[in-house]
Amino acid sequence: MSNERAEFSKRLAAAMVAQGYDPRPVVLSTQFNVRFNGASVTFTTASRWLNGNAIPEYEKLVALADWLKADPCFLLFGDRALRGGRATRQVREDAPVYDDHKVFGIYRTLPATQQKAVCEVIMAFAAAPSRRSRPTKPVVGAKLPRRKS
């Protein structure tokens, strides 16, 4: 069981408990299927999510988050989605201060496709190397890309 899946399952179970649901596969599959307009989730799939053997597809993750009143990025990534690594902390210190609750509230009102886009942008920024780590001078002997005439 991967650590990422195990951590997701813990956050999923905690979100269920926080909303007053017993974190059991039968409860998860039943309650999820009542609210999700797509393909039903089987008992086995719900069990895999809660036991740390699988992570749901994006559309199902968004539906879970909506049902459990949680942020889909938080369910998937935990505190790292909000805090990030060392490089992300540096960016946050330099960035203007925003009301996190207001920003997340606005985020939750966006359609699922826009939420996905926002998550992808945030993760791309978090994964991108900082400009400080790039060399400012060309490396001696390095070949420059050819320009097309």
Short mmCIF file of N, CA and C in Angstrom, two decimals, residues 6 10 13 38 42 84 98 147:
data_model
loop_
_atom_site.label_atom_id
_atom_site.label_comp_id
_atom_site.label_asym_id
_atom_site.label_seq_id
_atom_site.Cartn_x
_atom_site.Cartn_y
_atom_site.Cartn_z
N ALA A 6 -2.52 5.44 1.52
CA ALA A 6 -2.82 5.27 2.95
C ALA A 6 -3.22 6.60 3.58
N LYS A 10 -6.93 7.73 5.26
CA LYS A 10 -7.09 8.31 6.60
C LYS A 10 -7.89 9.61 6.53
N ALA A 13 -11.60 8.78 5.78
CA ALA A 13 -12.28 8.26 6.97
C ALA A 13 -12.53 9.39 7.97
N GLY A 38 -22.82 9.82 -11.90
CA GLY A 38 -22.10 8.93 -12.82
C GLY A 38 -22.28 7.48 -12.45
N THR A 42 -18.97 0.43 -6.32
CA THR A 42 -19.27 -0.85 -5.67
C THR A 42 -18.75 -0.85 -4.23
N GLY A 84 2.63 23.03 1.29
CA GLY A 84 3.67 22.84 0.28
C GLY A 84 5.02 22.61 0.91
N TYR A 98 -3.84 36.60 1.65
CA TYR A 98 -5.24 36.42 1.27
C TYR A 98 -5.97 35.71 2.39
N ARG A 147 18.09 28.04 -34.60
CA ARG A 147 16.96 28.87 -35.01
C ARG A 147 16.56 28.49 -36.41
#
